[in-house]
Amino acid sequence: MRNKESVQLCIFDLDGVITDTAKYHYAAWRSISKELGYELTESANEKLKGVSRYQSLQQILIWAERSLSKEATEHLLDKKNKTYLNLIESLCPQDVLPGVKFFVEHLKENGIFVTIGSASKNANNILEKLNMMDDFDLVVDGHMVKHSKPNPEVFLLSCQAFDVAARHTVVFEDSYKGIGAARTAKMHVIGIGNPANLPEDVVVWESFEAKTIDDMIEGIKYS
Ligand code: BG6
Ligand code: MG
């Protein structure tokens, strides 16, 4: 990818990219894990980022060496979501991560489609709280996909909607699984957050502050 004209679509993950809800998912899963007699560490939690609610619980059950009935599983999924919703109750526009709004506007002013590609079934609720519902051309969320990241389905739906090829698409992701999904689809990717938590061969931005399209082109040069 050589110039800015070749980027036609940017897909943003939500949790941990647009706002720091990843820490609330972790807190809620840690409390569920405790009930199962399992201590969910921060590094184990990295493997849950980008993964659907159901798949996350399945993974925790494997780590905890537990198995549950369908009813008990449903109960814990519901409990986790209620805990999570309580934690994000007071989420507001000030919780949008620094630079995100400006960068999204900058992309749109340059004719680039901007979408959300999130595994979360709470994505629309969160975007409403952040007052960002009108900022994206499309929101693809956990209700719209069958497969969890690293399956690229959640990103491919944006490409299909705007008829943009994967090679003209850039994904912004804070998780290993999400970066894997972008790579499987042969999309370009920029990591967001702490470089120590992400693959070494990805350019990682610690924040969107002061970032421009030129920075993005530079970041995806070798991806
Ligand atoms: C992803 C998060 O965005 O959404 C995961 O990284 C989370 O941690 C997943 O499990 C599903 O979210 P929700 O809101 O539908 O439980
Ligand atoms: Mg994320």
Short mmCIF file of C-alpha atoms and ligand atoms in Angstrom, two decimals, residues 13 15 173-174, ligand 2:
data_model
loop_
_atom_site.label_atom_id
_atom_site.label_comp_id
_atom_site.label_asym_id
_atom_site.label_seq_id
_atom_site.Cartn_x
_atom_site.Cartn_y
_atom_site.Cartn_z
CA ASP A 13 -12.77 -2.50 16.89
CA ASP A 15 -13.72 -2.33 23.18
CA GLU A 173 -7.43 -3.57 16.87
CA ASP A 174 -6.31 -3.97 20.48
MG MG B 2 -11.02 -4.89 21.52
#
